[in-house]
Amino acid sequence: MSATLQALGLDSSTADFLQSVPEELVPGRVARVDKGLATVFTTDGPVRASWSGALLTAIAADAQAGPCTGDWVVLRFWPDDRITVESVLPRRTAIVRAEVGGSSRGQVLASNVDVIAIVVGLVPEPNIVRIERFMALAWESGARPVVVLTKSDLVGDADSVAEDVALAAPGADVLVCSATTGPGMDDVRALVAGDATLALLGSSGAGKSSLVNALAGVELLDVQDIREDGKGRHTSVRRELIVLPSGGIVIDTPGLRGIGLQESGEGLAAAFPDITALAERCKFKDCSHVMEPDCAVRAALDDGSLPYRRYESWVKLQREAAYMARRADIRLRNEMKKEWVRASKSYRRDHKPRP
Ligand SMILES: Nc1nc2c(ncn2[C@@H]2O[C@H](COP(=O)(O)OP(=O)(O)OP(=O)(O)O)[C@@H](O)[C@H]2O)c(=O)[nH]1
Ligand SMILES: [Mg+2]
Ligand SMILES: [Zn+2]
């Protein structure tokens, strides 16, 4: 596959940045990362590249500095035929998942994404709480979230489900489609108009890879075997960027089990604009919306304008974000301690008492 950088989704800020890159370096976009190598699409087709020394040093300090699917990078072609990623260009947007149980540093799932589609199958019945959680992750990325309800060929009342889902995803369009029979696919295709980059996120078996195949018009990706029923098995195993023959870029991802939220809580506020607005009207600035007087959130629960289910889901995600923030604090303290130990060791080395 060879294409212009525009067809790979080049935006104006990245294009500006590339102006200042030395001529011997070659720009490209990371399609996937596996076995310690990146597959990078360039205007001369795909190449496999390893990491430069400088990049390895950057990764040692911050795992997020490593190339991920969607990144713009510059490559160096060595006389001995090696190809290395010299650097990763600044990310315009990034989908970052807090690592469940791991370090408090997030894992970058995909970058430079314009639109995030939360893909949800209409069968089994959509889990609203899970959609709210995905929305918080999506809003945090800086990309525009939409919900794509797929497998509409399997249900009769897709539109009424779409209305319920829309209530759980304020500010996001909700599309209904079927990858198998085709209705609604034009609306999905419109998301990549103008060589935009669309990332598909969702549970395993939701139908993400099937959507990519339907958009591409060919069976590019493996999809789950129908007999396997989607129980605990992931068909797609890596994140992969695909340039559609008809234009536009789509990033397929493996089904997410844990959707850890980042500590900032910004995505959460954007996913729950209704509750965020109510909370601003509470009497106390640090209102916990549990027992304080003149609490606008409790009042909305009492008069029924705020569904209790939505409130509960918000409280739970809120606690989680607070927990992540504490973990990030601890990480920062530990890093400072390490730095201090290193500094004092070198001080002792340089100031050894003379024998
Ligand atoms: N009836 C119907 N079945 C669909 C549709 N889209 C996907 N499926 C089926 O749903 C199953 C899962 O689809 P996949 O595309 O593999 O799902 P996925 O989200 O990529 O799953 P992971 O790769 O595991 O994350 C497959 O058996 C598909 O054939 C649809 O629009 N209608
Ligand atoms: Mg898949
Ligand atoms: Zn309150």
mmCIF file with all atom_site columns, C-alpha atoms and ligand atoms in Angstrom, residues 203-205 207-210 221-224 234-237 252-255, ligand 2:
data_model
loop_
_atom_site.group_PDB
_atom_site.id
_atom_site.type_symbol
_atom_site.label_atom_id
_atom_site.label_alt_id
_atom_site.label_comp_id
_atom_site.label_asym_id
_atom_site.label_entity_id
_atom_site.label_seq_id
_atom_site.pdbx_PDB_ins_code
_atom_site.Cartn_x
_atom_site.Cartn_y
_atom_site.Cartn_z
_atom_site.occupancy
_atom_site.B_iso_or_equiv
_atom_site.pdbx_formal_charge
_atom_site.auth_seq_id
_atom_site.auth_comp_id
_atom_site.auth_asym_id
_atom_site.auth_atom_id
_atom_site.pdbx_PDB_model_num
ATOM   1  C  CA . SER A 1 203 ? -16.407 -4.959  24.119 1.00 0.00 ? 203 SER A CA 1
ATOM   2  C  CA . SER A 1 204 ? -15.258 -8.166  22.480 1.00 0.00 ? 204 SER A CA 1
ATOM   3  C  CA . GLY A 1 205 ? -17.857 -9.455  20.044 1.00 0.00 ? 205 GLY A CA 1
ATOM   4  C  CA . GLY A 1 207 ? -18.838 -6.157  15.909 1.00 0.00 ? 207 GLY A CA 1
ATOM   5  C  CA . LYS A 1 208 ? -15.895 -3.757  15.457 1.00 0.00 ? 208 LYS A CA 1
ATOM   6  C  CA . SER A 1 209 ? -13.887 -5.798  12.946 1.00 0.00 ? 209 SER A CA 1
ATOM   7  C  CA . SER A 1 210 ? -17.084 -6.593  11.035 1.00 0.00 ? 210 SER A CA 1
ATOM   8  C  CA . LEU A 1 221 ? -9.869  -8.676  9.374  1.00 0.00 ? 221 LEU A CA 1
ATOM   9  C  CA . ASP A 1 222 ? -10.829 -11.902 11.107 1.00 0.00 ? 222 ASP A CA 1
ATOM   10 C  CA . VAL A 1 223 ? -14.180 -11.787 12.825 1.00 0.00 ? 223 VAL A CA 1
ATOM   11 C  CA . GLN A 1 224 ? -15.478 -13.956 15.596 1.00 0.00 ? 224 GLN A CA 1
ATOM   12 C  CA . HIS A 1 234 ? -11.017 -12.008 21.813 1.00 0.00 ? 234 HIS A CA 1
ATOM   13 C  CA . THR A 1 235 ? -10.823 -12.365 18.081 1.00 0.00 ? 235 THR A CA 1
ATOM   14 C  CA . SER A 1 236 ? -8.745  -9.282  17.348 1.00 0.00 ? 236 SER A CA 1
ATOM   15 C  CA . VAL A 1 237 ? -5.513  -9.298  19.317 1.00 0.00 ? 237 VAL A CA 1
ATOM   16 C  CA . ASP A 1 252 ? -9.644  -1.463  14.940 1.00 0.00 ? 252 ASP A CA 1
ATOM   17 C  CA . THR A 1 253 ? -8.949  -2.455  18.541 1.00 0.00 ? 253 THR A CA 1
ATOM   18 C  CA . PRO A 1 254 ? -9.363  -5.700  20.493 1.00 0.00 ? 254 PRO A CA 1
ATOM   19 C  CA . GLY A 1 255 ? -12.347 -5.792  22.838 1.00 0.00 ? 255 GLY A CA 1
HETATM 20 MG MG . MG  B 2 .   ? -12.306 -7.635  16.272 1.00 0.00 ? 2   MG  B MG 1
#
